[in-house]
Structure formats: structure tokens, C-alpha cells
Coordinates of C-alpha atoms in Angstrom, one line a residue:
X1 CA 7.5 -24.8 -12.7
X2 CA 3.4 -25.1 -12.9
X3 CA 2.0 -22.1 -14.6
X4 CA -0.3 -20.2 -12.4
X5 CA -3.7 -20.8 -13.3
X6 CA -6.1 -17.4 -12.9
X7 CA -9.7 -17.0 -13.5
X8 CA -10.8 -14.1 -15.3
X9 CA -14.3 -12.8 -14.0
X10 CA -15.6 -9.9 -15.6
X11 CA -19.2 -9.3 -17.2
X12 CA -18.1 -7.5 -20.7
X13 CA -17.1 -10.1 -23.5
X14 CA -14.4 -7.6 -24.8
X15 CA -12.3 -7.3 -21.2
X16 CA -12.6 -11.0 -20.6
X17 CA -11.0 -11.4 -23.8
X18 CA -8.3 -8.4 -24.0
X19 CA -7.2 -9.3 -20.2
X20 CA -7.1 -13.2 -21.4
X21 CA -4.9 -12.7 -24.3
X22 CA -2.7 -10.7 -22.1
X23 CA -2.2 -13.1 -19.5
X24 CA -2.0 -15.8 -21.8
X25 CA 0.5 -14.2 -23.5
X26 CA 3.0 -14.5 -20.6
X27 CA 4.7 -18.3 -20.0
X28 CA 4.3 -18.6 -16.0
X29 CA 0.3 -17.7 -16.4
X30 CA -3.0 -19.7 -17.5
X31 CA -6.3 -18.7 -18.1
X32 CA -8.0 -21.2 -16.8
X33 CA -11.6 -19.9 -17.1
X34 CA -13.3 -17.0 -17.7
X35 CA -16.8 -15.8 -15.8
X36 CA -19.4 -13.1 -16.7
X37 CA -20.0 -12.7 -13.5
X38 CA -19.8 -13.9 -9.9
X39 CA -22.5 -16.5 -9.2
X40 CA -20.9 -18.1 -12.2
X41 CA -17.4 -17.3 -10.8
X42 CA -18.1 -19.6 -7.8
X43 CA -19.5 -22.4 -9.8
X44 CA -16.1 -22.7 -11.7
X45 CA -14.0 -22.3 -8.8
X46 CA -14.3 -25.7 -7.5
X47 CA -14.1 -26.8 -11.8
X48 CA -10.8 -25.2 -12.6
X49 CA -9.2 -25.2 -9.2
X50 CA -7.3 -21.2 -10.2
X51 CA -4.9 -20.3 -8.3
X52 CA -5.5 -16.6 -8.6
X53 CA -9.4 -15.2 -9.1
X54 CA -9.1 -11.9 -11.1
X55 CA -12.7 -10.2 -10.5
X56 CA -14.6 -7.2 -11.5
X57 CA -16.2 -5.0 -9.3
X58 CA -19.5 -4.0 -11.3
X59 CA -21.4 -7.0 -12.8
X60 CA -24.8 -7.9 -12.8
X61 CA -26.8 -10.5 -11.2
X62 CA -23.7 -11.1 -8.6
X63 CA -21.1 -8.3 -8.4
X64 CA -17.8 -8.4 -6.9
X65 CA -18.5 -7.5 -3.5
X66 CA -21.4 -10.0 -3.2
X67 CA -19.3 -12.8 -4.7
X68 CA -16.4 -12.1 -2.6
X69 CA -18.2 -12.4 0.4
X70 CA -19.5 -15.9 -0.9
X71 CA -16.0 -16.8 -1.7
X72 CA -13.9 -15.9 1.2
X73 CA -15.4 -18.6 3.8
X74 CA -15.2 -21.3 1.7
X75 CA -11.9 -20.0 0.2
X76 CA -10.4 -18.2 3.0
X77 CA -6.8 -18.2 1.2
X78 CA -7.6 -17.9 -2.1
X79 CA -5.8 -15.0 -3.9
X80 CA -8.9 -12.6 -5.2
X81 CA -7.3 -9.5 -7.3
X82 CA -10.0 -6.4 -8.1
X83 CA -10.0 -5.4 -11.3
X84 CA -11.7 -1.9 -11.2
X85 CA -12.9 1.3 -13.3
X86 CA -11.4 4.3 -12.2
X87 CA -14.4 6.1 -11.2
X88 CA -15.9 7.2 -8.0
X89 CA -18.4 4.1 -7.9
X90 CA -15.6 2.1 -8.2
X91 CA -12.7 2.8 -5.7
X92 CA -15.6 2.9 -3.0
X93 CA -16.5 -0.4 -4.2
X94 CA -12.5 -1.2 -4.1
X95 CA -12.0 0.2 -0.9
X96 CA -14.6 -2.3 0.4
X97 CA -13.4 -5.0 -0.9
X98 CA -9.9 -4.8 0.6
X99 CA -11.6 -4.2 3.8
X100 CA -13.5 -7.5 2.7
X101 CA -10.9 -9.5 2.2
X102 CA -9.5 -9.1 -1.3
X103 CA -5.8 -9.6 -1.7
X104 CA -5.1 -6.5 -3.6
X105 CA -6.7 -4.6 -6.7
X106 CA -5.6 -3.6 -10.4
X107 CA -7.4 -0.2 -11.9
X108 CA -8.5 -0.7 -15.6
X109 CA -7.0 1.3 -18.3
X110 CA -8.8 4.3 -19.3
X111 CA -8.4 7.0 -21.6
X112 CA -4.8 5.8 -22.9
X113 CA -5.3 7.1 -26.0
X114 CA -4.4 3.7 -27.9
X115 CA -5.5 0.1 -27.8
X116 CA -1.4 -0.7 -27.2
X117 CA -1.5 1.8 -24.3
X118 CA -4.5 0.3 -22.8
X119 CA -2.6 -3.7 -23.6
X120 CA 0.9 -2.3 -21.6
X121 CA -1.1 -0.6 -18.5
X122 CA -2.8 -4.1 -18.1
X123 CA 0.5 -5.7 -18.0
X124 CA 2.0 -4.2 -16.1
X125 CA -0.6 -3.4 -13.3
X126 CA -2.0 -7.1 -13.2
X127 CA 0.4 -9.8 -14.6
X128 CA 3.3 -8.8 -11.3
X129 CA 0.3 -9.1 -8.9
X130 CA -1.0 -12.0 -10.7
X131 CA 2.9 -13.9 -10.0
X132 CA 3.1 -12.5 -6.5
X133 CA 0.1 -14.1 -5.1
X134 CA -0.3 -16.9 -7.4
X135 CA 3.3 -18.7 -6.9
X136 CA 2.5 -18.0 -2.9
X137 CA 3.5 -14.7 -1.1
X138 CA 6.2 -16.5 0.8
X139 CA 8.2 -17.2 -2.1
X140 CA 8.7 -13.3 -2.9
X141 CA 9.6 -13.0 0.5
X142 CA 13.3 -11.9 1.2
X143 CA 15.9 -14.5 2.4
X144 CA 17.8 -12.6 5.4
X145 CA 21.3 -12.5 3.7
X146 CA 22.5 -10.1 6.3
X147 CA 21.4 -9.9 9.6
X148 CA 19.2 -7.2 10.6
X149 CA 20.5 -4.1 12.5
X150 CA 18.1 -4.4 15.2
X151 CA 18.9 -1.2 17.5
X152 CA 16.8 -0.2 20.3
X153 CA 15.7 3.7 21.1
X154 CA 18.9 5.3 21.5
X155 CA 20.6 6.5 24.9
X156 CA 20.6 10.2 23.5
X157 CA 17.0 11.4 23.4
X158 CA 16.0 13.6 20.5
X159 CA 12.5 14.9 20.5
X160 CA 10.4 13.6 17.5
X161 CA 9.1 16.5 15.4
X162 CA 7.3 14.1 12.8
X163 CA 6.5 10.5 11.7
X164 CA 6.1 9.6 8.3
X165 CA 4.7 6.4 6.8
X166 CA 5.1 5.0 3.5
X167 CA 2.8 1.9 2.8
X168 CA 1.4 -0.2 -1.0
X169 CA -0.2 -3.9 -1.0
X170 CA -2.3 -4.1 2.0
X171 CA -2.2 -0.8 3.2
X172 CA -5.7 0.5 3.5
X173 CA -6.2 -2.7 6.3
X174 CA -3.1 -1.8 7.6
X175 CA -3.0 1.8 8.1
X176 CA -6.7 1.4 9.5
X177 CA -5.4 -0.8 12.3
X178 CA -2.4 1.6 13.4
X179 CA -4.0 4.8 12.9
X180 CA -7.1 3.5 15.0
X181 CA -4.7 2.9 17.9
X182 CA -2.7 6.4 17.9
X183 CA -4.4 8.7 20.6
X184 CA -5.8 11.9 19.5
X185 CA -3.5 14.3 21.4
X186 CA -0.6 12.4 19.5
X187 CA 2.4 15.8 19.5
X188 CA 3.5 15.1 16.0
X189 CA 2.0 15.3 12.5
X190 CA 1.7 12.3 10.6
X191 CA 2.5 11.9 6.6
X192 CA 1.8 9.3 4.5
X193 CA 2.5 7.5 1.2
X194 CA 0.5 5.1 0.3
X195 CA 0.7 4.2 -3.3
X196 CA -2.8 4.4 -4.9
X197 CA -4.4 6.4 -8.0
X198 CA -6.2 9.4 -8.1
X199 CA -9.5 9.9 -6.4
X200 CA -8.4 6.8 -4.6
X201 CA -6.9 8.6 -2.1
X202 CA -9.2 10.8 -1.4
X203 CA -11.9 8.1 -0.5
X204 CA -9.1 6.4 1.1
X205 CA -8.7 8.9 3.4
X206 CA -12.2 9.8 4.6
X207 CA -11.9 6.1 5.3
X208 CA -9.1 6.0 7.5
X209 CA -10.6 9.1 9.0
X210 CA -14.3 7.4 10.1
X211 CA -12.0 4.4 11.8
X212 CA -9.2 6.8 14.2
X213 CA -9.8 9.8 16.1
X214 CA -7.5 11.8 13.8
X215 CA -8.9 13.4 10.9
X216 CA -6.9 12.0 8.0
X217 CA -7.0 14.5 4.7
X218 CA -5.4 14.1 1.0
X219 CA -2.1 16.7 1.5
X220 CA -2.6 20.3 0.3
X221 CA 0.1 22.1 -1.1
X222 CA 1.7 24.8 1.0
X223 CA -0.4 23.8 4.3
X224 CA 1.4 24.2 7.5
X225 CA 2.0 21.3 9.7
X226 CA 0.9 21.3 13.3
X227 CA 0.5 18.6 15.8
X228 CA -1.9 15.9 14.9
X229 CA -2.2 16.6 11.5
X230 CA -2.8 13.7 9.3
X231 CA -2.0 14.4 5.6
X232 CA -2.3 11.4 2.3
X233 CA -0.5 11.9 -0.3
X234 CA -2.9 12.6 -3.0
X235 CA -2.8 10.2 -5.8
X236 CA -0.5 10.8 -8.7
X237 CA 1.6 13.5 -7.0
X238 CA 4.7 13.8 -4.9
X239 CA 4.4 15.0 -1.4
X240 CA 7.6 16.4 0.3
X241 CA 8.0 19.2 3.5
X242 CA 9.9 22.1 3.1
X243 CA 11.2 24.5 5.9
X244 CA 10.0 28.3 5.9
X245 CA 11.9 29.9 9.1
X246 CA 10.5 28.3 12.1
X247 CA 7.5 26.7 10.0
X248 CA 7.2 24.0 8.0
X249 CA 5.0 23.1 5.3
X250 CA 3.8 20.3 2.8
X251 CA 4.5 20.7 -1.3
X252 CA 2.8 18.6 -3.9
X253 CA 4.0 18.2 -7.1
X254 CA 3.9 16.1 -10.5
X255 CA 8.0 15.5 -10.4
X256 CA 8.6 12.1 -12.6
X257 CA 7.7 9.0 -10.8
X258 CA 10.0 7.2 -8.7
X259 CA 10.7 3.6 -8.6
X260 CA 7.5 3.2 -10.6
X261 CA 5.6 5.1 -8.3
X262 CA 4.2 8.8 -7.5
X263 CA 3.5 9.3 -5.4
X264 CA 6.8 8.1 -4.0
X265 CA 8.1 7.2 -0.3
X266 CA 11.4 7.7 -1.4
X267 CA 10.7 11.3 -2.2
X268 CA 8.9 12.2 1.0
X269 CA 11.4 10.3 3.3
X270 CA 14.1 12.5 1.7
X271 CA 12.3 15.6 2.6
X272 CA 11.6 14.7 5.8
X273 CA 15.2 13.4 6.4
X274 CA 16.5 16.8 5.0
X275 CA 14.0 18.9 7.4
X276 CA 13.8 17.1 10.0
X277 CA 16.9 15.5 11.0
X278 CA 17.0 13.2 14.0
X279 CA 13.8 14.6 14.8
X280 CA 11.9 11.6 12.3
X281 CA 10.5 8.9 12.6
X282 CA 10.1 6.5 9.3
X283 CA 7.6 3.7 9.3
X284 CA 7.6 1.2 6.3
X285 CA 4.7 -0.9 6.4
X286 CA 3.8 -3.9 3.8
X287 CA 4.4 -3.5 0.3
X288 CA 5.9 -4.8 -3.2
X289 CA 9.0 -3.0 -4.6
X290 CA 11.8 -1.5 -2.3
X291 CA 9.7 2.4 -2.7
X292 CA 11.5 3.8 0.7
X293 CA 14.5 1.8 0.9
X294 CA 17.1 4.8 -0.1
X295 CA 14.8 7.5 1.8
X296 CA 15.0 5.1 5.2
X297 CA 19.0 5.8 4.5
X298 CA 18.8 9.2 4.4
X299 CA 16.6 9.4 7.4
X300 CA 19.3 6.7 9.5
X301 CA 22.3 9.3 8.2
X302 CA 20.4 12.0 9.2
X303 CA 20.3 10.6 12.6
X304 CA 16.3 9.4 13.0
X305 CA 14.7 6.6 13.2
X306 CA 13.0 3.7 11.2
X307 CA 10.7 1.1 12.3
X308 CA 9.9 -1.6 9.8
X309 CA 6.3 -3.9 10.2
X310 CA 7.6 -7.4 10.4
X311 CA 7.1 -10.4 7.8
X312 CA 4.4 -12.7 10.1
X313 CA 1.9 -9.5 9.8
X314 CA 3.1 -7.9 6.3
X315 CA 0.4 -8.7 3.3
X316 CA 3.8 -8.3 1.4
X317 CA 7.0 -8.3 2.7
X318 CA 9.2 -6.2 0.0
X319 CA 9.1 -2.6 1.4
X320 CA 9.8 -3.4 4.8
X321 CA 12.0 -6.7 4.3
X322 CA 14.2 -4.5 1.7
X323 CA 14.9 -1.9 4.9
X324 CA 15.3 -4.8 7.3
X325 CA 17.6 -6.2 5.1
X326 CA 19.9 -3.2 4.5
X327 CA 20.4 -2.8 7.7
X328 CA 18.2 0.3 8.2
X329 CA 15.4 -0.7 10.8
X330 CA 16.0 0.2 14.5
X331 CA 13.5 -2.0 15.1
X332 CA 10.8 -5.1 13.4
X333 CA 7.6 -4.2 14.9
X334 CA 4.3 -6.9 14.0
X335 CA 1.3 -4.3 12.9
X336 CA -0.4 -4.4 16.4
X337 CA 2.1 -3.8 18.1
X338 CA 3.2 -0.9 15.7
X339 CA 1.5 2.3 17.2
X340 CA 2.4 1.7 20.8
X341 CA 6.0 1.4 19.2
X342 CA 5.4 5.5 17.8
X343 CA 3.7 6.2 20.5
X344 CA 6.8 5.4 22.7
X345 CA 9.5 6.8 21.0
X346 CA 7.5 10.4 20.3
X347 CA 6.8 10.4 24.0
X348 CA 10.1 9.5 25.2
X349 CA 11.3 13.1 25.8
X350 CA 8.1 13.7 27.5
X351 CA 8.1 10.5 30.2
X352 CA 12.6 11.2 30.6
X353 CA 11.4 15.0 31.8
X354 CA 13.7 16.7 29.4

């Protein structure tokens, strides 16, 4: 197999040369060039031919916005990863350019305590991305080695008391373009895991919230839940629901991560299926991994329901073609086509008269 060739673009001489080391360290990857900053980046493109373009955010001259709006109409599907600080400047600048077009983004180490810490957290944040979108997205895609258990809204109707998302590569696009298309008087609240660091989050969600007519906010521990609520798992913690007579309301916590990530889908989907009941709804949207995989089963034995984003609109299809592939998805919905979906089944009870 051809390595996969990645261009490092990054205006400090000491990360150009840590995060080259790194990569070249691993035997499917090739620094192929390095940049100190964009206007440079896009004269090497066309040199080095990478298939991957790893690129800071804050450079001078031509930073990482600027150059990936050069880039993208010439290279419209070349894989751009943002390699960012994680400070306030630069998740908004992040946040942009995924909106921009970048594939995905890597957050660069900071305050590890050791030059071996910082080495591992670039590993492992960038070097799987790096493979995912440099050997081609399709090839991480899942072969269908069962067939899907495709069921349609059931014959019994069961009011939906709740829908819960959980959401990682491209979901900031992705949850902008359903949540902008779920009506303001929608009867449920609405949680969601996206998996993103600290700080993160909370831009993420003023975000989401200037694009919908819902007011989208970072989850607050003990808050109660009410119609139309919107709540973000806040980066780094664990959001679940817990039950308080007829009440129920959200808990954050630091509980060890799960399947690499906390905040986790598979811990909120648990909660919900354990509150909730047949009253759920799950949504898995694009992502790497399987995060939400066992919480979809609990919510399927708990009696609710989970729709999955299908592989034609998915950045990614691990999250939701793990689910579709166990057998869990009562239905394969593309992204457009995903909020009328909710919108159907939470109104079902409503439009039947019961």
C-alpha cells in the first residue's frame, strides 16, 4: 500500500518539526512537505501532490482560514485537517473553518506536563484522522455483513418524551442543518453529544443557536428539562438525565471516559433509555468510532426508537453504520431529510388524536 503523503503547514519551526517526526514515525504516513504558512502552503500543493494538508489556524502573512478558502475551489476534495490551540481565538477560528470546508480538526497539546505527553496526545488525536481521510473515507466505510433492520414507526403509538443526538466528525455542519429545520414549538427537549473539547462546546453552541430558532446551551447540571430545550454536552464531561418524581433533570459529571470519549453517547443514551423508556428517540449522526452503538441497544430494549443518518450524506460513516449494522436502526434517514423524520414520529400521537 502507498503511504499517505501529508503536508504539514504550520508557522513555528519547533511544531513543524515535533508533528513531522511523529507522523514520520508511523509506516502508512509521509511528510511530504512542510509550510510556514498558507500562501506557501498552496505553492507546494501542486509540488508534492499530499494527500492530506495538515494546517494551522494562526499564521502570519496567510492564516488558515484565508488559505483554506484559496484552497477549497481549486481543491474541492482535498482532505484539509485543523490543527489548533486550545484557546478561545482558536476554536472560533475552528468552528469556521469546518463551516468552511475543512474535513475535520486536531487540538494541539497543551499543558501535558511532559514533552512525551504532548508526543502521545499528537498521536493519537492526528495520525487516525490523518489514515481516515488520506486512504479515502470510503474505505473506513462499513461493508453491510448483516442486513439492516429497517422497521418503520410502529403500529402501537408511544408519545415521545425526548430525542437525543449523539454526533463526532462533521458534526458542527451537520447538526446546523437539522437543528435549522426543527420548528420552534418542537414538544420535546433535545440532548446532544457531540464529541468536542472544552470551551469548544460552548462556542459550538452559540453557533448552532444563531442558525435554528431554538436556543441551544452547553448542559447545566441539575437543570430541569422542559419542551424545546436544547442542551450540549459540555466538553470533557458526561451528560446523563435522571428522574426526580414527575421531573426530570440533566447531571454532568467527570465519570472516566468512554470508548475514548467524554463526553460520551453511550453514557447519555443509557440514561435516557433508563428514564425514558419507549418514550426516546436516538439519533446517531456521522462519526468515527462506534460511541453510541451499546446505548442505541439499550434504547431498542427499552422499547424506543433509533434513526441512523445514512452513508451518501455521513462525513464519516462509523457511528451510524456501526448501529445500522447491528441491527439497531428503525430507520436510514440522509441528513436533509433527518428532521422531518423527528418531527414525524414526536408528532405522531398528536396527528393519530390520541
Amino acid at each position: 500500500m502507498p503511504k499517505i503523503r501529508v503536508l504539514v503547514v504550520d508557522d513555528a519551526v519547533l511544531v513543524r518539526s515535533r508533528v513531522s517526526k511523529i507522523l514520520s514515525s508511523d509506516p502508512q504516513l509521509e511528510v511530504v512537505g512542510v509550510a510556514a504558512n498558507g500562501r506557501i502552503a498552496l505553492a507546494k500543493i501542486p509540488q508534492v501532490n499530499p494527500d492530506v494538508v495538515l494546517l494551522d489556524v494562526e499564521m502570519p502573512d496567510m492564516n488558515g482560514l484565508e488559505t483554506l478558502a484559496a484552497l477549497r475551489p481549486i481543491y474541492p476534495n482535498l482532505p484539509v485537517i485543523m490543527f489548533s490551540t486550545s484557546t478561545y481565538a482558536g476554536a472560533v477560528a475552528t468552528l469556521e473553518a469546518l463551516s468552511l470546508g475543512a474535513s475535520d480538526y486536531a487540538t494541539k497539546p497543551s499543558n501535558l506536563g511532559s514533552v512525551e505527553a504532548a508526543n502521545e496526545h499528537i498521536r493519537q488525536e492526528l495520525i487516525p484522522k490523518i489514515k481516515l481521510f488520506g486512504a479515502g473515507i470510503m474505505a473506513f466505510s462499513l461493508i453491510n455483513q448483516f442486513p439492516a433492520v429497517v422497521m418503520p414507526i410502529p403500529n402501537k403509538i408511544i408519545p415521545v418524551d425526548v430525542v437525543a443526538i449523539g454526533v463526532s466528525t462533521g458534526g458542527p455542519n451537520a447538526l446546523a442543518e437539522l437543528l435549522s429545520r426543527i420548528p420552534a414549538d418542537v414538544s420535546v427537549p433535545i440532548l446532544i453529544v457531540q464529541h468536542m473539547p472544552p470551551m469548544f462546546t460552548k462556542l459550538l453552541a452559540e453557533r448552532l443557536s444563531s442558525k435554528c430558532q431554538l436556543q441551544v446551551r452547553e448542559a447545566v447540571d441539575g437543570v430541569e428539562l422542559t419542551a424545546g430545550d436544547v442542551w450540549l454536552a459540555p466538553g470533557d464531561f458526561h451528560v446523563i438525565v435522571q428522574r426526580e418524581g414527575t421531573k426530570v433533570h440533566l447531571g454532568v459529571h467527570q465519570a472516566p471516559p468512554e470508548n475514548s470519549c467524554r463526553p460520551s453517547v453511550d453514557v447519555l443514551l443509557r440514561s435516557v433509555a433508563q428514564v425514558y423508556g419507549a418514550g426516546a428517540i436516538a439519533v446517531i449522526l456521522t462519526g468515527m468510532g462506534q460511541d453510541g452503538l451499546h446505548g442505541c441497544k439499550c434504547i431498542r430494549e427499552a422499547g424506543g426508537q433509533v434513526l441512523a443518518q445514512d452513508e451518501a450524506s455521513s462525513v464519516v460513516w462509523g457511528m451510524p453504520g456501526f448501529v445500522v449494522n447491528a441491527g439497531l436502526a428503525n430507520r436510514v434517514v440522509p441528513l436533509e431529510q433527518m428532521a422531518d423524520e423527528i418531527m414525524q414520529r414526536v408528532h405522531l400521537v398528536q396527528r393519530s388524536g390520541l
